[in-house]
XYZ file of C-alpha atoms in Angstrom:
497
model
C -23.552 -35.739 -4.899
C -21.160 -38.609 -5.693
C -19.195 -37.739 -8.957
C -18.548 -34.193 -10.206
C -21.610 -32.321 -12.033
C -21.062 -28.589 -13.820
C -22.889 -25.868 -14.955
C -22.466 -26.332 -19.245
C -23.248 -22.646 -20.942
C -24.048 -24.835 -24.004
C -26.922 -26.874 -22.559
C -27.746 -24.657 -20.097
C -27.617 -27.156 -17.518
C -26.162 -29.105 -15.085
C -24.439 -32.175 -16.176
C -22.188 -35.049 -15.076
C -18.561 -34.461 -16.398
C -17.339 -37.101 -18.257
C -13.762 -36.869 -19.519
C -13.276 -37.937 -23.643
C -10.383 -40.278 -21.785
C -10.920 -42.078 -18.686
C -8.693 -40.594 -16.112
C -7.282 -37.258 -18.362
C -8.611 -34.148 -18.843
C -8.286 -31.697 -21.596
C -8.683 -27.979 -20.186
C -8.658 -24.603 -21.939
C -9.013 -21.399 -20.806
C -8.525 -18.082 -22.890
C -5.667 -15.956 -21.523
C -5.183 -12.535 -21.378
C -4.528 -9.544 -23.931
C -0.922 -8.485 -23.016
C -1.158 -4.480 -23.915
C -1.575 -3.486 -20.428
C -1.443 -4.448 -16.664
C -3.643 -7.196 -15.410
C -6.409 -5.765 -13.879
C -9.207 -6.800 -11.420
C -11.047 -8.154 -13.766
C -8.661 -10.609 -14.824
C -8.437 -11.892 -10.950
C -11.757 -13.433 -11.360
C -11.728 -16.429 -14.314
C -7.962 -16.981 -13.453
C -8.655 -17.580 -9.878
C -11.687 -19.628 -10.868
C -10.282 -21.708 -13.323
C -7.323 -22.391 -10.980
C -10.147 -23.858 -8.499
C -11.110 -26.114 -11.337
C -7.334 -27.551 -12.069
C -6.808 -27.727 -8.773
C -10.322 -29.858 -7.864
C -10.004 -32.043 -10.953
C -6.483 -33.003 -9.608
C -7.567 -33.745 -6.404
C -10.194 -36.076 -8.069
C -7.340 -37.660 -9.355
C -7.407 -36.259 -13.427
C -3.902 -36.025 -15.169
C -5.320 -32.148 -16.590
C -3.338 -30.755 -19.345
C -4.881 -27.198 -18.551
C -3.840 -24.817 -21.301
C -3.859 -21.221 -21.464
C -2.745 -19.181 -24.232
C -1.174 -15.375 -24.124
C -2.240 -13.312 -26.865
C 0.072 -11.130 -27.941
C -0.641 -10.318 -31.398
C -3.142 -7.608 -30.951
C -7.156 -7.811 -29.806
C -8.795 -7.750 -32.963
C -12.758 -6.808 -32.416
C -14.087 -5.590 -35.420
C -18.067 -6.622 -33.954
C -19.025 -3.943 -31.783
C -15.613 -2.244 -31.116
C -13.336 -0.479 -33.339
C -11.002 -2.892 -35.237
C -7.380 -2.455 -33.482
C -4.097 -4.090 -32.531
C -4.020 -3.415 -29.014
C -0.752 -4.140 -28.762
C 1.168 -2.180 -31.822
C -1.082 0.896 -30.288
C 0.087 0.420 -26.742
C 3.712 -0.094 -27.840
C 3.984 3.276 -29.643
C 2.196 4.969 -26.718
C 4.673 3.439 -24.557
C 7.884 3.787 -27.138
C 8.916 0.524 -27.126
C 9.230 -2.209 -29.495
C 5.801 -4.860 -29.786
C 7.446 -7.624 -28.281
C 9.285 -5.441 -25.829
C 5.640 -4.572 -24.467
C 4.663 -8.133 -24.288
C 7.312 -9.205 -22.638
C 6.589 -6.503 -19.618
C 2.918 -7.304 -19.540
C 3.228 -11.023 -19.374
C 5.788 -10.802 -17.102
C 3.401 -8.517 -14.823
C 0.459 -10.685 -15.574
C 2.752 -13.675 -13.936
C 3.448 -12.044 -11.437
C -0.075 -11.607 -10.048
C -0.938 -14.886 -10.958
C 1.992 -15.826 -8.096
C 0.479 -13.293 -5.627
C -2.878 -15.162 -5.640
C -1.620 -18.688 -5.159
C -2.650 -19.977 -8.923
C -0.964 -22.885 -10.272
C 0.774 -22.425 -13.555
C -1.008 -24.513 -16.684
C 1.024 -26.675 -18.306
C 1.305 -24.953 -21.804
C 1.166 -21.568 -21.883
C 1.466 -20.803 -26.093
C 1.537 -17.396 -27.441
C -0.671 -16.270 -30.687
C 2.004 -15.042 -32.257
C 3.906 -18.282 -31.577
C 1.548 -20.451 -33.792
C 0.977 -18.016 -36.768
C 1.435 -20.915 -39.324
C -1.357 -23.134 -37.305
C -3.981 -20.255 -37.512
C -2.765 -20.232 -41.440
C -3.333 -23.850 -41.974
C -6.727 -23.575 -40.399
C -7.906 -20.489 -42.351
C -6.894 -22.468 -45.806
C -8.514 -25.576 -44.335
C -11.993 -23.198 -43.910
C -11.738 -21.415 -47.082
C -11.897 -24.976 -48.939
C -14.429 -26.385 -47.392
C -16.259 -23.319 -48.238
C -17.206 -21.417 -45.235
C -14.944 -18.721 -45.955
C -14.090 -16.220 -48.555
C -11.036 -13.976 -49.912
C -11.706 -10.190 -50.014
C -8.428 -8.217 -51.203
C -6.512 -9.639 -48.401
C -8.760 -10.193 -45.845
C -10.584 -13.357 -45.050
C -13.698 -13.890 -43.349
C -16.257 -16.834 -42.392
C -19.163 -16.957 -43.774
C -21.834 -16.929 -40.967
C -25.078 -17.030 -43.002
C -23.673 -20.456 -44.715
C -22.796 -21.847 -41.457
C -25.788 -21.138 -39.413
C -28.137 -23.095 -42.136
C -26.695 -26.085 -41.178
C -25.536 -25.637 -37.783
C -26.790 -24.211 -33.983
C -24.926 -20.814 -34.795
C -25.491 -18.626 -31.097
C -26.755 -21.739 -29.193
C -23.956 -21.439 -26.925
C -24.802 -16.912 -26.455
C -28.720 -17.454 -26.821
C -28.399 -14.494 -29.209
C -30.451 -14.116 -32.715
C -28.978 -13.716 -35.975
C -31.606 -11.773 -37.329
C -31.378 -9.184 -35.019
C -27.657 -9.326 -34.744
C -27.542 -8.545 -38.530
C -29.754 -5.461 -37.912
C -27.973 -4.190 -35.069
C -23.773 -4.707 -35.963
C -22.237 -1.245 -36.413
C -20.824 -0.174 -39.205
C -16.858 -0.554 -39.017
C -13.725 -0.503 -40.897
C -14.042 -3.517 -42.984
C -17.924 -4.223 -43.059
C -18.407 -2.880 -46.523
C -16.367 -5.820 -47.900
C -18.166 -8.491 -45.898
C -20.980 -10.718 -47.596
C -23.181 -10.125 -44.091
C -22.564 -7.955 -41.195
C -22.430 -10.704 -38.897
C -19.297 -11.881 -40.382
C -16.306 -11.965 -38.645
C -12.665 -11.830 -39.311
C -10.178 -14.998 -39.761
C -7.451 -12.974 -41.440
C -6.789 -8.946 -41.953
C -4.786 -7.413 -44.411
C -2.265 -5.033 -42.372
C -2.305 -1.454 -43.622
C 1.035 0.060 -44.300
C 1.009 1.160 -40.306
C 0.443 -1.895 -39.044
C 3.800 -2.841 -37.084
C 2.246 -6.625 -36.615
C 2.082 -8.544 -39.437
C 2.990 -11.449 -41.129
C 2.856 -13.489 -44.718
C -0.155 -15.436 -45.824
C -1.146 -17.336 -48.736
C -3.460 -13.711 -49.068
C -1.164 -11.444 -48.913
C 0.899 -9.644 -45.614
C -1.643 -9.821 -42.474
C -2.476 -10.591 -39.172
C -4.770 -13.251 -37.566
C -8.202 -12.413 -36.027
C -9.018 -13.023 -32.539
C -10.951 -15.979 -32.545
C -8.733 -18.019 -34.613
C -6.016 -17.643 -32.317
C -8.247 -19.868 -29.261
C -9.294 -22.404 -32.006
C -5.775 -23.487 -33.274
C -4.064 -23.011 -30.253
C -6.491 -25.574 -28.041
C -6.842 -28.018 -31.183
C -2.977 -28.233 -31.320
C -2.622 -29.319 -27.596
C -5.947 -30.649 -26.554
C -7.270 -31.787 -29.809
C -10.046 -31.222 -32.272
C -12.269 -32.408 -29.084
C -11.742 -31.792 -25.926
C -13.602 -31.589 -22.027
C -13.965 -28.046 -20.599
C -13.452 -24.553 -22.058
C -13.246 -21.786 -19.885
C -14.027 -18.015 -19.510
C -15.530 -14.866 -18.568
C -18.780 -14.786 -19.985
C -18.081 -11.517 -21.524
C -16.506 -13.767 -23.968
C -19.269 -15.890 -25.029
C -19.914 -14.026 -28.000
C -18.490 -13.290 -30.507
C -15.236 -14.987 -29.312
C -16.249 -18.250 -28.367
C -19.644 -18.777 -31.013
C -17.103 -17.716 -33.623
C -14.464 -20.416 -32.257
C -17.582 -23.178 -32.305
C -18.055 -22.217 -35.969
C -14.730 -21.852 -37.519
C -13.746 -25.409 -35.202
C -16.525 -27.369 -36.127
C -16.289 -26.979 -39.603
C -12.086 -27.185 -39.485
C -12.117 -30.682 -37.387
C -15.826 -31.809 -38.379
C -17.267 -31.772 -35.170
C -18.031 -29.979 -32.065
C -14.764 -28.538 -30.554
C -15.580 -28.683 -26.964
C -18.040 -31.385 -24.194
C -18.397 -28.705 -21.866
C -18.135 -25.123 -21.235
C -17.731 -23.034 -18.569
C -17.968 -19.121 -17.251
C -17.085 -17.443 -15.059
C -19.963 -14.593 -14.318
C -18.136 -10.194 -13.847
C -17.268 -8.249 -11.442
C -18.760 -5.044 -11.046
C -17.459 -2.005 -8.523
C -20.178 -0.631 -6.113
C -22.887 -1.746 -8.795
C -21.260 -0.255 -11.696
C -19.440 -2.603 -14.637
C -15.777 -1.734 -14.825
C -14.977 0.433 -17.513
C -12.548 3.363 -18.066
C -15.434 5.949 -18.370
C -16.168 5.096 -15.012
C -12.512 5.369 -13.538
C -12.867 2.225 -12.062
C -10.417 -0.239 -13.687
C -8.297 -0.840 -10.624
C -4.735 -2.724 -11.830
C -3.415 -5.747 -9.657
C -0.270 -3.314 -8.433
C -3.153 -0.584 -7.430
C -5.291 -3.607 -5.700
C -2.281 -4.908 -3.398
C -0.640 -1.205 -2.567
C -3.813 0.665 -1.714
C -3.009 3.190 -4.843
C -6.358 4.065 -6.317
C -8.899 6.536 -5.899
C -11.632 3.893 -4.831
C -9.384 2.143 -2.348
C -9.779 2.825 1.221
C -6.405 0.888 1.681
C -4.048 -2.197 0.471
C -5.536 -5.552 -0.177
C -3.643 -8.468 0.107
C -3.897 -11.126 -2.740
C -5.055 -13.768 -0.346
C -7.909 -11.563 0.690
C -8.974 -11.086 -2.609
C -9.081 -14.849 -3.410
C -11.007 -15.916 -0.347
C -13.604 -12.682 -1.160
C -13.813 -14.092 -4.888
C -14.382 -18.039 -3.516
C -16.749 -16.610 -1.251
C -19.221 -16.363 -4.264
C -20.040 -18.770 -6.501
C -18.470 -18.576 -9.951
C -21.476 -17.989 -12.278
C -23.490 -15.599 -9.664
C -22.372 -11.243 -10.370
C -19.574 -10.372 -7.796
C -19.994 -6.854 -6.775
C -16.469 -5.278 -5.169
C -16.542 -2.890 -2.423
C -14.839 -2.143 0.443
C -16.805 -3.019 2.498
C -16.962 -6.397 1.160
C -13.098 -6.476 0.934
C -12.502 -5.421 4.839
C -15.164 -7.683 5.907
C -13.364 -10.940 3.610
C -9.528 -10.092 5.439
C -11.617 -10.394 8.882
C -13.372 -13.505 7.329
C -10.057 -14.934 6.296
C -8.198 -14.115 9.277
C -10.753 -15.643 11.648
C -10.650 -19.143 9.592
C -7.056 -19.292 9.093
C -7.151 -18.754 13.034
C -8.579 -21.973 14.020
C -6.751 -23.687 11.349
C -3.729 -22.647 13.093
C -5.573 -23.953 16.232
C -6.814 -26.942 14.678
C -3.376 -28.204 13.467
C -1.928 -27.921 17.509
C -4.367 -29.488 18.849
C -4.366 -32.880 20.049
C -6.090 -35.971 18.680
C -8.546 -38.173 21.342
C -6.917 -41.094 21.551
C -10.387 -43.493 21.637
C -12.669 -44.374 18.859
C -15.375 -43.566 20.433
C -16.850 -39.665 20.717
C -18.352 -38.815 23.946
C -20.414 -36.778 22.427
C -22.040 -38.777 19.389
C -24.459 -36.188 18.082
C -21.292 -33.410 17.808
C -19.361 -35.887 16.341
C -22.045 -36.646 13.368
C -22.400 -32.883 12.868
C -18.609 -32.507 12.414
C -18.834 -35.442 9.582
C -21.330 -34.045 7.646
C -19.919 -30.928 7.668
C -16.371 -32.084 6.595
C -18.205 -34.807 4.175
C -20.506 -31.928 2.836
C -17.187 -30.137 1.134
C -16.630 -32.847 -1.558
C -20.527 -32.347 -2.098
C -20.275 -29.247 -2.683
C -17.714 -28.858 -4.543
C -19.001 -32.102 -6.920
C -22.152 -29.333 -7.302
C -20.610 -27.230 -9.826
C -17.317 -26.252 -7.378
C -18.999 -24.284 -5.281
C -16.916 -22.659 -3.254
C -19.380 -20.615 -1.439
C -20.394 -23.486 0.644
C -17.444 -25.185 1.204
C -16.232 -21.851 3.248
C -19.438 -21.729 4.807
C -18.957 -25.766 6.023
C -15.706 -24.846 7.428
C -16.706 -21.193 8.895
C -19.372 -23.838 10.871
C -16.949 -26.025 11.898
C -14.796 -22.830 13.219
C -16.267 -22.664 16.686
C -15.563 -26.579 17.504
C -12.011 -26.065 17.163
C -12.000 -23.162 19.431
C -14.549 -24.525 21.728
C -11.884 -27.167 22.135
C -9.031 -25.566 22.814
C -11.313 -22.473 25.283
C -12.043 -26.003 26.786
C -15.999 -25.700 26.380
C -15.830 -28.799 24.467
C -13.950 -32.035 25.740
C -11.046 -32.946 23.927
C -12.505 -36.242 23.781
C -15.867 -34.950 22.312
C -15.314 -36.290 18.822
C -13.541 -39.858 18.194
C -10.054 -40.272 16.798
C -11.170 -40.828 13.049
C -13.256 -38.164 13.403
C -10.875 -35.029 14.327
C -8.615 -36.721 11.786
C -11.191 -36.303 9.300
C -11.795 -32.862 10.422
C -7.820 -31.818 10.063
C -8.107 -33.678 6.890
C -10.807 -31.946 5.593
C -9.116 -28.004 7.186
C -5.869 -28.569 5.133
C -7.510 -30.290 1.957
C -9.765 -27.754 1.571
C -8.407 -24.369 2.355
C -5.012 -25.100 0.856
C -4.739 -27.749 -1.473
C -8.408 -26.806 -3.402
C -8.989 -23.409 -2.460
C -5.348 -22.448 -2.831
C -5.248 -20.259 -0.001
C -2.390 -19.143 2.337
C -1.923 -17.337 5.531
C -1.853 -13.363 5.679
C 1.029 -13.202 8.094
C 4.146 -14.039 5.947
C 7.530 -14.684 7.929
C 9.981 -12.084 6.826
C 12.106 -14.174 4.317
C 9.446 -14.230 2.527
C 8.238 -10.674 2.571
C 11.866 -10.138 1.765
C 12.175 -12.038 -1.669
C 8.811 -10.158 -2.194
C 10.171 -7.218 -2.070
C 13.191 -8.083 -4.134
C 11.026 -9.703 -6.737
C 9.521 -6.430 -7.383
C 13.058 -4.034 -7.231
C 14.094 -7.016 -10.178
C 11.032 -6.450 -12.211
C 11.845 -2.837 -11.935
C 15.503 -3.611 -13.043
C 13.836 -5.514 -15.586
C 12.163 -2.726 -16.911
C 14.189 -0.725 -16.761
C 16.783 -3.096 -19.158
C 14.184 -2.958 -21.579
C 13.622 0.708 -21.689
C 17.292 0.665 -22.599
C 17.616 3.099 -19.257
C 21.158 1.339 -18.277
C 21.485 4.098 -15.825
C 18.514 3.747 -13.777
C 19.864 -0.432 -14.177
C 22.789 -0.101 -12.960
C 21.569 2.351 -9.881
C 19.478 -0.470 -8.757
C 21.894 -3.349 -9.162
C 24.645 -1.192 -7.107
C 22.489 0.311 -4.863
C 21.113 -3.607 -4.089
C 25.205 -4.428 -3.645
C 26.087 -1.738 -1.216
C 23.690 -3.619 1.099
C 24.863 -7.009 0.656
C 22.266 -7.918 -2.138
C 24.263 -9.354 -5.199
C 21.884 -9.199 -8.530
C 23.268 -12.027 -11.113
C 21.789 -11.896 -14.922
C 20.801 -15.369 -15.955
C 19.984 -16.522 -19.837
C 17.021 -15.087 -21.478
C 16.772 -12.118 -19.261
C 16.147 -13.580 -15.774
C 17.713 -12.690 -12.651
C 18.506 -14.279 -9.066
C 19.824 -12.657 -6.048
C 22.515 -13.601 -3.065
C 22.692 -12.144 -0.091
C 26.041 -12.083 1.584
């Protein structure tokens, strides 16, 4: 396959990707909800999503890959009970909203780090664009797919779907959503069941809120995506990403509210990612199987048989193809860290071994095989990045490298263009697209690990207001030669003397 081809939800098909602007690519991907600790769940579209910046790069795209943070509540008023998840998390936790937010997204970076993901270029926060998701609301309301109820304002669904492909993109029915929306807090003043919230009027408890031309409120979730990605990407742009747990309502109700803001359809292509489910169960707290990132790498959950490291849960995730169900074990897990370990192996290998020094392979069929195989890659990842069979290409390509060096095949076997191509094709692949790094870390770098994670806790602890437990850690980390310096805005570096 020659030029790139993806998987678009919206068409249901496979098509050729075709930027809006030759050469630049316009990239959005819905972040997380920062009222708790990233979780497993979260390690699956962020890693995925990172393959696709990282490919399109490679292809030689100038991405502007945004993706947002929203911390302004989690506002689901279809199918779950209507809540800021934030405001309830920050009482639970006694500290202030943004307090919380800060942690989370702090923790949420973190893991991001541990598995190798490059950051986007804009990272904007909900609560940061406030008077975009305004503008866009009055914009709606005007052109008359939306309506004021005492404070609250919602899109009219029933208007929009006469005229337009309302839950193409889902493949649900509106009939039958109509008949089977609960009944929450808020439905009695809607037109329609169906729908959904642009703005909420804050009850006096609400700690979240902010003016509006309809009174003191707070923005619903979908809204947030739409005038965040217009603002940097556009009213159109290429790809929009996520779990497909998201497809509806949040991304059908962004394709509504966008289309009729900007006058056309938001996005060319979209994109999801398919869940993760543990032993053949979803994840869900009933279940006791939400396993955090910090449980994942330390071992610290009932389900674990032991740690994981990130890299092991990267190379387990790009083991499967992106839109086919992941199911974690550990099992699966134990048998991905041998997996990883073995390839990494003869990549080591590979990278001391010696080139032939003639153009010509003494053994011309071995030498083909080794070309397709290394050509195959860009194939397969021009087939909808699929990542499954680019491992699989190199896990083939595994035994030649050690066959060479055990001295079962002759170093000058393949030609001198050929074992470039294949060294080429090792360190292009496994690092530079799949992101992945060696398990073995030298101990420098275990070391700033470590200290990362005692100046998160010092972090913490700042923001608890516990200057005792602060200043523990800060003198404790100077009696051993480890001086802690606070920078601007909060951040910290080390020295060690």
């Amino acid at each position: 396959m020659s030029s790139l081809h993806l998987y678009n939800s919206f068409s249901r098909q496979k098509e050729e990707f075709k930027p809006i602007t030759p050469g630049h690519v316009g990239l959005y991907v819905c972040g997380p909800t920062v009222s708790g600790e990233s979780h497993l769940g979260h390690a699956r579209p962020y890693i995925t999503f990172d393959i696709v910046n990282r490919y399109l790069q490679h292809l030689g795209y100038k991405v502007r890959y945004v993706r947002n943070i929203t911390d302004a509540g989690h506002f689901e008023e279809e199918g779950r009970e209507a809540e800021d998840k934030v405001a309830k998390k920050a009482i639970l936790e006694l500290l202030e909203p943004m307090e919380l937010v800060h942690k989370y997204t702090e923790l949420f970076h973190w893991g991001m780090r541990k598995f190798n993901n490059l950051s986007p270029s804009i990272e904007p926060t909900a609560t940061g664009h406030i008077i975009e998701q305004i503008n866009m609301i009055e914009d709606i309301i005007a052109k008359g797919y939306a309506y004021v109820v005492d404070g609250s304002v919602y899109f009219d669904v029933k208007k929009y779907a006469a005229g337009y492909p309302y839950l193409k993109l889902s493949g649900r029915v509106l009939e039958d959503l109509l008949e089977t929306t609960r009944e929450l807090e808020g439905q009695n003043e809607k037109r329609d069941k169906a729908d959904f919230a642009l703005w909420k009027k804050a009850p006096e408890e609400h700690i979240m809120r902010w003016k509006s031309p309809w009174g003191e409120g707070f923005p619903g979730w979908h809204i947030e995506c739409s005038a965040m990605s217009s603002k940097y990407l556009g009213k159109q742009f290429d790809i929009h990403g996520g779990g497909m747990d998201l497809q509806f309502p949040h991304h059908e109700s962004e394709i509504a509210q966008s289309t009729i803001a900007h006058g056309c359809a938001p996005v060319n292509y979209w994109m999801h990612n398919n869940m993760i489910t543990i032993d053949g169960r979803k994840m869900g707290k009933s279940y006791n199987n939400v396993i955090k990132l910090t449980e994942l790498f330390s071992g610290e959950h009932p389900i674990l048989e032991q740690a994981y490291h990130p890299m092991v849960i990267r190379f387990y995730i790009l083991q499967t193809h992106y839109r086919s169900t992941l199911d974690f074990s550990n099992e699966a897990l134990q048998a991905s860290e041998k997996a990883l370990k073995r390839i990494w192996e003869a990549y080591e290998v590979l990278k001391k071994l010696t080139s032939p020094e003639s153009e010509t392979a003494t053994d011309k069929d071995l030498d083909k095989k080794v070309q397709d195989f290394c050509n195959a890659c860009a194939d397969d990842m021009n087939d909808d990045f699929n990542t499954a069979k680019v491992l699989a290409n190199l896990f083939e390509l595994a035994p030649i490298i050690n066959g060479i060096k055990g001295g079962q095949i002759k170093p000058d076997a393949l030609s001198a263009t050929t074992f470039a191509l294949l060294q080429t094709t090792f360190k292009t692949y496994l690092e530079d697209i799949l992101g992945l790094q060696p398990l073995q870390q030298n101990n420098d770098s275990k070391l700033d690990d470590v200290l990362q994670l005692v100046i998160e806790m010092r972090k913490e602890a700042r923001l608890r207001k516990d200057y005792t437990a602060s200043d523990k850690i800060r003198d404790m980390l100077a009696a051993s030669g480890i001086l802690l310096k606070d920078e601007k805005g909060g951040e910290m570096s080390y020295t060690i003397e």
